[in-house]
Amino acid sequence: MDKKSGLSMEKVIVIDFGGQYNQLVARRVRECNVYCEIYSYKTDIDQIKAMNPKGIILTGGPNSCYEENSPSYSRELFELGIPVLGLCYGAQLMMLLLGGKVEKASLREYGKTEVHVDRTSPLFSNVEETTVCWMSHNDYISRLAQGFSVIAHTADCPVAAAQCLEQDLYAIQFHPEVLHTVEGTKMLYNFVRGVCGCAGTWRIDSFVEESVRQIREKVGDGKVLLALSGGVDSSVAAGLLSRAIGRQLTCVFVDHGLLRKNEGDEVETVFGPDGDFDLNFIRVNAQERYYSKLAGVTEPEKKRKIIGEEFIRVFEEEAKKIGAVDFLAQGTIYPDVVESGLGGESAVIKSHHNVGGLPDYVDFKEIIEPLRDLFKDEVRKAGLELGIPEKLVYRQPFPGPGLGIRIIGEVTAEKVRIVQDADAIYREEIAKAGLDRSTGQYFAALTNMRSVGVMGDERTYDYAIALRAVNTVDFMTAECAEIPFAVLQTVMSRIINEVRGVNRVLYDLTSKPPGTIEFE
Ligand code: XMP
């Protein structure tokens, strides 16, 4: 979607110097109802100027700005008449470029720290005089650039924040974007809504409205094809496209028989002919086809590959029936774009399959990615706005290969039934205990281990189910979640009683690393 058209109304630019909280900065700004995008520090200043931002934020980063080859920026940035806020590394760089001095501190300041602020500064309006902030720095500003004055300090840091009122330049040593900075969002609000004068028009309902207009304009009377997985992103993309272009959209939903219990039917209820959305819905029941391809295969990578390739084949067959389409739609979201290194500067974490590598097996002219500018929580809000049921909008993350990688070893229809039933019980009990929104990701997996048990007076020799629950911020690392023992016991006893073929339930305590979240 063309970023420079409708969505450009009022924008703040975040210039990324590689810090770990950079996506958070953008999210917090959006929480202030101000639209904002992340760009690498390598982005040319003319490009930044052309975007006509109302404000610019320089992020933190892992380097020392006084070292050779550390990330820098043109000094001209501070002469554009656009307010600039530097955070941590960004603050130090601003000071250095404008003639101040930055040095290594004798003491590293790290963690929650009491900061004393000057409440007359526009940045700290309505902030408590002494407020807890998150510090994480080795270097400090030892001399201010000309025109700047100190507006905050701590016991160890003489310049915790500084400003040059005449030029609307602000430097903060701590991290307002992190929740440990108690009044951080207020400070960012003061900057974007106060100093930059943004009206705060970024709202999800206006996003939906604007996107619908843009999609209509772009698509005209063309045909759009979307692979609907039933996950949050593709479902919201389907809802949005349906609102914009109705039956010009065809959604192909491949049921590979590796979905959670009843999931295929749930997706069909929402998007199928009796659902609330105006679109062409094709459900392909490919269960048997998948099971026969997977028969006898035990190696995890091979299983993943088969599932992926078969998906392409099924999708391709359906696409051929439909004929050439003008657009192939994808549910790419903003973190996918940033993580692929196309937006910001933070380390390239994974090269997302939706970005960069376009499928060449469908005959289409152009790609359309209506959620490309949204963070996950915004995607969910858009989903609710579009009338997609909460159950679907707050769905757990679910891997593309589905239960195929939650069944260790060979996949069979019988094993799929076992893991589906056990997982449904686990999810039901977690929800009953009110833990469903607070637990990051949780599911049951079927181990390939059978062991001896006793039921009634009978000897059993059945499978062990493993329960997994993790908390995670970014899915790159994760900690085992502490599900109360009583809940686990209920789940265990229900699984043993209700799921034929299981006589043992285990709880997985492993964090990531060294484990992964999924089992294969
Ligand atoms: P791991 O197992 O790598 O999982 O720790 C991290 C997160 O990614 C999900 N996951 C996948 N998602 N296709 C996906 O779309 C995949 O092949 C895949 N493998 C893992 C997993 O559920 C977790 O949220």
PDB file of C-alpha atoms in Angstrom, residues 256-479:
ATOM      1  CA  HIS A 256      -4.384 -29.645   6.176  1.00  0.00           C
ATOM      2  CA  GLY A 257      -5.791 -31.723   8.978  1.00  0.00           C
ATOM      3  CA  LEU A 258      -3.171 -30.348  11.348  1.00  0.00           C
ATOM      4  CA  LEU A 259      -5.308 -27.588  12.832  1.00  0.00           C
ATOM      5  CA  ARG A 260      -6.512 -27.398  16.413  1.00  0.00           C
ATOM      6  CA  LYS A 261      -9.755 -29.109  17.340  1.00  0.00           C
ATOM      7  CA  ASN A 262     -12.759 -27.685  15.429  1.00  0.00           C
ATOM      8  CA  GLU A 263     -10.613 -24.895  14.020  1.00  0.00           C
ATOM      9  CA  GLY A 264     -11.424 -25.623  10.403  1.00  0.00           C
ATOM     10  CA  ASP A 265     -15.147 -25.406  11.104  1.00  0.00           C
ATOM     11  CA  GLU A 266     -14.707 -22.242  13.147  1.00  0.00           C
ATOM     12  CA  VAL A 267     -12.937 -20.521  10.273  1.00  0.00           C
ATOM     13  CA  GLU A 268     -15.684 -21.654   7.901  1.00  0.00           C
ATOM     14  CA  THR A 269     -18.397 -20.406  10.265  1.00  0.00           C
ATOM     15  CA  VAL A 270     -16.878 -16.922  10.244  1.00  0.00           C
ATOM     16  CA  PHE A 271     -15.811 -16.601   6.607  1.00  0.00           C
ATOM     17  CA  GLY A 272     -17.876 -19.234   4.804  1.00  0.00           C
ATOM     18  CA  PRO A 273     -21.192 -18.723   2.966  1.00  0.00           C
ATOM     19  CA  ASP A 274     -23.184 -18.536   6.220  1.00  0.00           C
ATOM     20  CA  GLY A 275     -20.742 -16.146   7.866  1.00  0.00           C
ATOM     21  CA  ASP A 276     -20.789 -12.375   8.168  1.00  0.00           C
ATOM     22  CA  PHE A 277     -18.333 -11.521   5.426  1.00  0.00           C
ATOM     23  CA  ASP A 278     -18.962 -10.817   1.790  1.00  0.00           C
ATOM     24  CA  LEU A 279     -16.313 -12.800  -0.112  1.00  0.00           C
ATOM     25  CA  ASN A 280     -15.753 -16.001  -2.040  1.00  0.00           C
ATOM     26  CA  PHE A 281     -14.618 -18.669   0.379  1.00  0.00           C
ATOM     27  CA  ILE A 282     -13.053 -21.922  -0.749  1.00  0.00           C
ATOM     28  CA  ARG A 283     -12.269 -24.558   1.842  1.00  0.00           C
ATOM     29  CA  VAL A 284      -9.996 -27.294   0.624  1.00  0.00           C
ATOM     30  CA  ASN A 285     -10.218 -30.425   2.713  1.00  0.00           C
ATOM     31  CA  ALA A 286      -6.753 -31.789   2.164  1.00  0.00           C
ATOM     32  CA  GLN A 287      -6.458 -33.839   5.352  1.00  0.00           C
ATOM     33  CA  GLU A 288      -6.113 -37.262   3.743  1.00  0.00           C
ATOM     34  CA  ARG A 289      -3.669 -35.955   1.214  1.00  0.00           C
ATOM     35  CA  TYR A 290      -1.418 -34.605   3.973  1.00  0.00           C
ATOM     36  CA  TYR A 291      -1.625 -37.722   6.126  1.00  0.00           C
ATOM     37  CA  SER A 292      -0.601 -39.923   3.236  1.00  0.00           C
ATOM     38  CA  LYS A 293       2.351 -37.655   2.349  1.00  0.00           C
ATOM     39  CA  LEU A 294       3.447 -37.676   5.992  1.00  0.00           C
ATOM     40  CA  ALA A 295       3.098 -41.423   6.514  1.00  0.00           C
ATOM     41  CA  GLY A 296       6.319 -42.936   7.808  1.00  0.00           C
ATOM     42  CA  VAL A 297       8.154 -39.598   7.987  1.00  0.00           C
ATOM     43  CA  THR A 298       9.772 -38.855  11.363  1.00  0.00           C
ATOM     44  CA  GLU A 299      12.498 -36.311  10.691  1.00  0.00           C
ATOM     45  CA  PRO A 300      11.276 -32.838  11.834  1.00  0.00           C
ATOM     46  CA  GLU A 301      12.751 -30.807   8.984  1.00  0.00           C
ATOM     47  CA  LYS A 302      11.447 -33.258   6.431  1.00  0.00           C
ATOM     48  CA  LYS A 303       7.978 -33.050   7.970  1.00  0.00           C
ATOM     49  CA  ARG A 304       8.070 -29.253   7.851  1.00  0.00           C
ATOM     50  CA  LYS A 305       9.186 -29.344   4.253  1.00  0.00           C
ATOM     51  CA  ILE A 306       6.470 -31.738   3.156  1.00  0.00           C
ATOM     52  CA  ILE A 307       3.777 -29.690   4.888  1.00  0.00           C
ATOM     53  CA  GLY A 308       5.080 -26.462   3.313  1.00  0.00           C
ATOM     54  CA  GLU A 309       5.421 -27.910  -0.170  1.00  0.00           C
ATOM     55  CA  GLU A 310       2.047 -29.569  -0.065  1.00  0.00           C
ATOM     56  CA  PHE A 311       0.488 -26.270   0.938  1.00  0.00           C
ATOM     57  CA  ILE A 312       1.966 -24.623  -2.113  1.00  0.00           C
ATOM     58  CA  ARG A 313       0.723 -27.422  -4.330  1.00  0.00           C
ATOM     59  CA  VAL A 314      -2.839 -27.328  -2.982  1.00  0.00           C
ATOM     60  CA  PHE A 315      -2.942 -23.548  -3.162  1.00  0.00           C
ATOM     61  CA  GLU A 316      -1.562 -23.604  -6.675  1.00  0.00           C
ATOM     62  CA  GLU A 317      -4.239 -26.057  -7.839  1.00  0.00           C
ATOM     63  CA  GLU A 318      -6.972 -23.831  -6.437  1.00  0.00           C
ATOM     64  CA  ALA A 319      -5.398 -20.731  -7.908  1.00  0.00           C
ATOM     65  CA  LYS A 320      -5.343 -22.399 -11.328  1.00  0.00           C
ATOM     66  CA  LYS A 321      -9.062 -23.081 -11.089  1.00  0.00           C
ATOM     67  CA  ILE A 322      -9.664 -19.411 -10.317  1.00  0.00           C
ATOM     68  CA  GLY A 323      -7.394 -18.277 -13.151  1.00  0.00           C
ATOM     69  CA  ALA A 324      -5.157 -15.238 -13.287  1.00  0.00           C
ATOM     70  CA  VAL A 325      -5.692 -12.736 -10.507  1.00  0.00           C
ATOM     71  CA  ASP A 326      -4.601  -9.145 -10.355  1.00  0.00           C
ATOM     72  CA  PHE A 327      -3.448  -9.139  -6.743  1.00  0.00           C
ATOM     73  CA  LEU A 328      -2.174 -11.679  -4.286  1.00  0.00           C
ATOM     74  CA  ALA A 329      -2.946 -10.463  -0.756  1.00  0.00           C
ATOM     75  CA  GLN A 330      -0.796 -11.287   2.276  1.00  0.00           C
ATOM     76  CA  GLY A 331      -1.196 -10.685   5.997  1.00  0.00           C
ATOM     77  CA  THR A 332       2.271  -9.203   6.512  1.00  0.00           C
ATOM     78  CA  ILE A 333       2.383  -6.962   9.587  1.00  0.00           C
ATOM     79  CA  TYR A 334       4.789  -4.199  10.642  1.00  0.00           C
ATOM     80  CA  PRO A 335       7.108  -6.254  12.891  1.00  0.00           C
ATOM     81  CA  ASP A 336       7.630  -8.635   9.922  1.00  0.00           C
ATOM     82  CA  VAL A 337       8.756  -5.667   7.866  1.00  0.00           C
ATOM     83  CA  VAL A 338      11.053  -4.295  10.567  1.00  0.00           C
ATOM     84  CA  GLU A 339      12.491  -7.703  11.443  1.00  0.00           C
ATOM     85  CA  SER A 340      13.286  -8.352   7.823  1.00  0.00           C
ATOM     86  CA  GLY A 341      15.523  -5.324   7.926  1.00  0.00           C
ATOM     87  CA  LEU A 342      13.378  -3.435   5.418  1.00  0.00           C
ATOM     88  CA  GLY A 343      12.447  -0.721   7.878  1.00  0.00           C
ATOM     89  CA  GLY A 344      14.631  -0.230  10.882  1.00  0.00           C
ATOM     90  CA  GLU A 345      18.191  -1.021  11.803  1.00  0.00           C
ATOM     91  CA  SER A 346      17.752  -3.571  14.624  1.00  0.00           C
ATOM     92  CA  ALA A 347      19.545  -6.819  13.900  1.00  0.00           C
ATOM     93  CA  VAL A 348      17.876  -8.867  11.168  1.00  0.00           C
ATOM     94  CA  ILE A 349      16.243 -11.529  13.313  1.00  0.00           C
ATOM     95  CA  LYS A 350      14.569 -13.636  10.682  1.00  0.00           C
ATOM     96  CA  SER A 351      13.836 -13.232   7.074  1.00  0.00           C
ATOM     97  CA  HIS A 352      10.072 -13.498   7.107  1.00  0.00           C
ATOM     98  CA  HIS A 353       8.521 -15.596   4.403  1.00  0.00           C
ATOM     99  CA  ASN A 354       5.946 -12.927   3.605  1.00  0.00           C
ATOM    100  CA  VAL A 355       8.423 -10.170   2.936  1.00  0.00           C
ATOM    101  CA  GLY A 356      10.914 -10.067   0.137  1.00  0.00           C
ATOM    102  CA  GLY A 357      10.381 -13.572  -1.208  1.00  0.00           C
ATOM    103  CA  LEU A 358       7.139 -13.542  -3.146  1.00  0.00           C
ATOM    104  CA  PRO A 359       5.536 -16.795  -4.254  1.00  0.00           C
ATOM    105  CA  ASP A 360       5.974 -17.383  -7.966  1.00  0.00           C
ATOM    106  CA  TYR A 361       3.512 -20.233  -8.211  1.00  0.00           C
ATOM    107  CA  VAL A 362       0.413 -18.098  -8.574  1.00  0.00           C
ATOM    108  CA  ASP A 363      -0.319 -16.028 -11.618  1.00  0.00           C
ATOM    109  CA  PHE A 364      -0.753 -12.514 -10.235  1.00  0.00           C
ATOM    110  CA  LYS A 365       0.346  -9.030 -11.188  1.00  0.00           C
ATOM    111  CA  GLU A 366       0.920  -7.353  -7.864  1.00  0.00           C
ATOM    112  CA  ILE A 367       1.089  -7.991  -4.154  1.00  0.00           C
ATOM    113  CA  ILE A 368      -1.176  -6.251  -1.670  1.00  0.00           C
ATOM    114  CA  GLU A 369      -0.418  -6.140   2.058  1.00  0.00           C
ATOM    115  CA  PRO A 370      -3.112  -4.151   3.843  1.00  0.00           C
ATOM    116  CA  LEU A 371      -1.712  -4.676   7.375  1.00  0.00           C
ATOM    117  CA  ARG A 372       1.865  -3.802   6.571  1.00  0.00           C
ATOM    118  CA  ASP A 373       1.808  -0.727   8.800  1.00  0.00           C
ATOM    119  CA  LEU A 374       0.247  -2.283  11.908  1.00  0.00           C
ATOM    120  CA  PHE A 375       1.630  -3.763  15.097  1.00  0.00           C
ATOM    121  CA  LYS A 376       0.026  -6.968  16.348  1.00  0.00           C
ATOM    122  CA  ASP A 377      -2.138  -5.281  18.979  1.00  0.00           C
ATOM    123  CA  GLU A 378      -3.356  -2.851  16.312  1.00  0.00           C
ATOM    124  CA  VAL A 379      -4.154  -5.776  14.001  1.00  0.00           C
ATOM    125  CA  ARG A 380      -6.315  -7.229  16.772  1.00  0.00           C
ATOM    126  CA  LYS A 381      -8.067  -3.887  17.298  1.00  0.00           C
ATOM    127  CA  ALA A 382      -8.711  -3.636  13.558  1.00  0.00           C
ATOM    128  CA  GLY A 383     -10.112  -7.181  13.642  1.00  0.00           C
ATOM    129  CA  LEU A 384     -12.606  -6.274  16.366  1.00  0.00           C
ATOM    130  CA  GLU A 385     -13.513  -3.095  14.506  1.00  0.00           C
ATOM    131  CA  LEU A 386     -14.259  -5.221  11.428  1.00  0.00           C
ATOM    132  CA  GLY A 387     -16.534  -7.527  13.393  1.00  0.00           C
ATOM    133  CA  ILE A 388     -14.276 -10.583  13.535  1.00  0.00           C
ATOM    134  CA  PRO A 389     -15.156 -12.621  16.659  1.00  0.00           C
ATOM    135  CA  GLU A 390     -12.958 -12.138  19.744  1.00  0.00           C
ATOM    136  CA  LYS A 391     -12.208 -15.830  19.821  1.00  0.00           C
ATOM    137  CA  LEU A 392     -10.455 -15.525  16.493  1.00  0.00           C
ATOM    138  CA  VAL A 393      -8.887 -12.132  17.122  1.00  0.00           C
ATOM    139  CA  TYR A 394      -7.204 -13.259  20.356  1.00  0.00           C
ATOM    140  CA  ARG A 395      -6.190 -16.613  18.966  1.00  0.00           C
ATOM    141  CA  GLN A 396      -2.890 -18.086  20.173  1.00  0.00           C
ATOM    142  CA  PRO A 397       0.026 -17.938  17.770  1.00  0.00           C
ATOM    143  CA  PHE A 398      -0.065 -21.144  15.755  1.00  0.00           C
ATOM    144  CA  PRO A 399       2.749 -22.368  13.508  1.00  0.00           C
ATOM    145  CA  GLY A 400       2.159 -22.847   9.791  1.00  0.00           C
ATOM    146  CA  PRO A 401       2.992 -26.597   9.970  1.00  0.00           C
ATOM    147  CA  GLY A 402       0.390 -26.831  12.750  1.00  0.00           C
ATOM    148  CA  LEU A 403       0.119 -29.950  14.855  1.00  0.00           C
ATOM    149  CA  GLY A 404       2.593 -31.603  12.506  1.00  0.00           C
ATOM    150  CA  ILE A 405       5.381 -30.160  14.675  1.00  0.00           C
ATOM    151  CA  ARG A 406       3.540 -30.841  17.930  1.00  0.00           C
ATOM    152  CA  ILE A 407       3.453 -34.561  17.242  1.00  0.00           C
ATOM    153  CA  ILE A 408       6.915 -35.941  17.737  1.00  0.00           C
ATOM    154  CA  GLY A 409       7.721 -38.574  15.139  1.00  0.00           C
ATOM    155  CA  GLU A 410       5.300 -39.877  12.536  1.00  0.00           C
ATOM    156  CA  VAL A 411       2.004 -38.047  12.048  1.00  0.00           C
ATOM    157  CA  THR A 412      -1.144 -40.158  11.803  1.00  0.00           C
ATOM    158  CA  ALA A 413      -4.845 -39.309  11.913  1.00  0.00           C
ATOM    159  CA  GLU A 414      -5.084 -41.093  15.267  1.00  0.00           C
ATOM    160  CA  LYS A 415      -2.243 -39.053  16.783  1.00  0.00           C
ATOM    161  CA  VAL A 416      -3.812 -35.854  15.460  1.00  0.00           C
ATOM    162  CA  ARG A 417      -7.042 -36.770  17.246  1.00  0.00           C
ATOM    163  CA  ILE A 418      -5.161 -37.397  20.518  1.00  0.00           C
ATOM    164  CA  VAL A 419      -3.267 -34.125  20.489  1.00  0.00           C
ATOM    165  CA  GLN A 420      -6.333 -32.139  19.357  1.00  0.00           C
ATOM    166  CA  ASP A 421      -8.445 -33.503  22.203  1.00  0.00           C
ATOM    167  CA  ALA A 422      -5.737 -33.007  24.839  1.00  0.00           C
ATOM    168  CA  ASP A 423      -4.992 -29.500  23.603  1.00  0.00           C
ATOM    169  CA  ALA A 424      -8.682 -28.526  23.618  1.00  0.00           C
ATOM    170  CA  ILE A 425      -8.972 -29.610  27.266  1.00  0.00           C
ATOM    171  CA  TYR A 426      -5.823 -27.704  28.199  1.00  0.00           C
ATOM    172  CA  ARG A 427      -7.023 -24.527  26.489  1.00  0.00           C
ATOM    173  CA  GLU A 428     -10.457 -24.809  28.045  1.00  0.00           C
ATOM    174  CA  GLU A 429      -9.040 -25.137  31.571  1.00  0.00           C
ATOM    175  CA  ILE A 430      -6.540 -22.313  31.089  1.00  0.00           C
ATOM    176  CA  ALA A 431      -9.395 -20.071  29.977  1.00  0.00           C
ATOM    177  CA  LYS A 432     -11.574 -21.215  32.886  1.00  0.00           C
ATOM    178  CA  ALA A 433      -8.774 -20.282  35.286  1.00  0.00           C
ATOM    179  CA  GLY A 434      -8.659 -16.817  33.664  1.00  0.00           C
ATOM    180  CA  LEU A 435      -5.082 -17.315  32.471  1.00  0.00           C
ATOM    181  CA  ASP A 436      -5.696 -17.248  28.717  1.00  0.00           C
ATOM    182  CA  ARG A 437      -4.857 -13.578  28.109  1.00  0.00           C
ATOM    183  CA  SER A 438      -1.943 -13.442  30.554  1.00  0.00           C
ATOM    184  CA  THR A 439      -0.112 -16.538  29.313  1.00  0.00           C
ATOM    185  CA  GLY A 440       2.009 -15.981  26.207  1.00  0.00           C
ATOM    186  CA  GLN A 441       1.592 -19.269  24.372  1.00  0.00           C
ATOM    187  CA  TYR A 442       0.374 -22.639  25.615  1.00  0.00           C
ATOM    188  CA  PHE A 443      -0.490 -25.938  23.981  1.00  0.00           C
ATOM    189  CA  ALA A 444      -0.351 -29.699  24.291  1.00  0.00           C
ATOM    190  CA  ALA A 445       2.096 -31.796  22.298  1.00  0.00           C
ATOM    191  CA  LEU A 446       2.189 -35.530  21.769  1.00  0.00           C
ATOM    192  CA  THR A 447       5.495 -37.095  22.723  1.00  0.00           C
ATOM    193  CA  ASN A 448       6.546 -40.190  20.873  1.00  0.00           C
ATOM    194  CA  MET A 449       6.966 -41.987  24.174  1.00  0.00           C
ATOM    195  CA  ARG A 450       4.705 -44.746  25.355  1.00  0.00           C
ATOM    196  CA  SER A 451       4.927 -46.040  28.890  1.00  0.00           C
ATOM    197  CA  VAL A 452       3.252 -48.470  31.217  1.00  0.00           C
ATOM    198  CA  GLY A 453       0.360 -47.407  33.407  1.00  0.00           C
ATOM    199  CA  VAL A 454      -2.580 -48.906  35.184  1.00  0.00           C
ATOM    200  CA  MET A 455      -6.220 -47.944  34.690  1.00  0.00           C
ATOM    201  CA  GLY A 456      -8.945 -49.755  36.603  1.00  0.00           C
ATOM    202  CA  ASP A 457      -7.225 -53.079  37.029  1.00  0.00           C
ATOM    203  CA  GLU A 458      -5.841 -53.062  33.538  1.00  0.00           C
ATOM    204  CA  ARG A 459      -2.274 -52.543  32.428  1.00  0.00           C
ATOM    205  CA  THR A 460      -1.998 -49.753  29.835  1.00  0.00           C
ATOM    206  CA  TYR A 461       0.775 -48.961  27.415  1.00  0.00           C
ATOM    207  CA  ASP A 462      -0.068 -45.533  26.050  1.00  0.00           C
ATOM    208  CA  TYR A 463       1.313 -42.166  24.986  1.00  0.00           C
ATOM    209  CA  ALA A 464       2.516 -39.302  27.161  1.00  0.00           C
ATOM    210  CA  ILE A 465       1.151 -35.822  26.475  1.00  0.00           C
ATOM    211  CA  ALA A 466       3.445 -32.877  27.190  1.00  0.00           C
ATOM    212  CA  LEU A 467       1.912 -29.583  28.267  1.00  0.00           C
ATOM    213  CA  ARG A 468       3.800 -26.433  27.386  1.00  0.00           C
ATOM    214  CA  ALA A 469       3.180 -22.848  28.531  1.00  0.00           C
ATOM    215  CA  VAL A 470       5.596 -19.978  28.037  1.00  0.00           C
ATOM    216  CA  ASN A 471       5.732 -16.261  28.566  1.00  0.00           C
ATOM    217  CA  THR A 472       7.583 -14.281  25.997  1.00  0.00           C
ATOM    218  CA  VAL A 473       7.895 -10.763  24.682  1.00  0.00           C
ATOM    219  CA  ASP A 474       9.242 -11.450  21.227  1.00  0.00           C
ATOM    220  CA  PHE A 475       9.156 -15.264  20.834  1.00  0.00           C
ATOM    221  CA  MET A 476      12.939 -15.191  20.410  1.00  0.00           C
ATOM    222  CA  THR A 477      13.392 -16.019  24.082  1.00  0.00           C
ATOM    223  CA  ALA A 478      10.805 -17.454  26.447  1.00  0.00           C
ATOM    224  CA  GLU A 479      10.376 -18.535  30.048  1.00  0.00           C
TER     225      GLU A 479
END
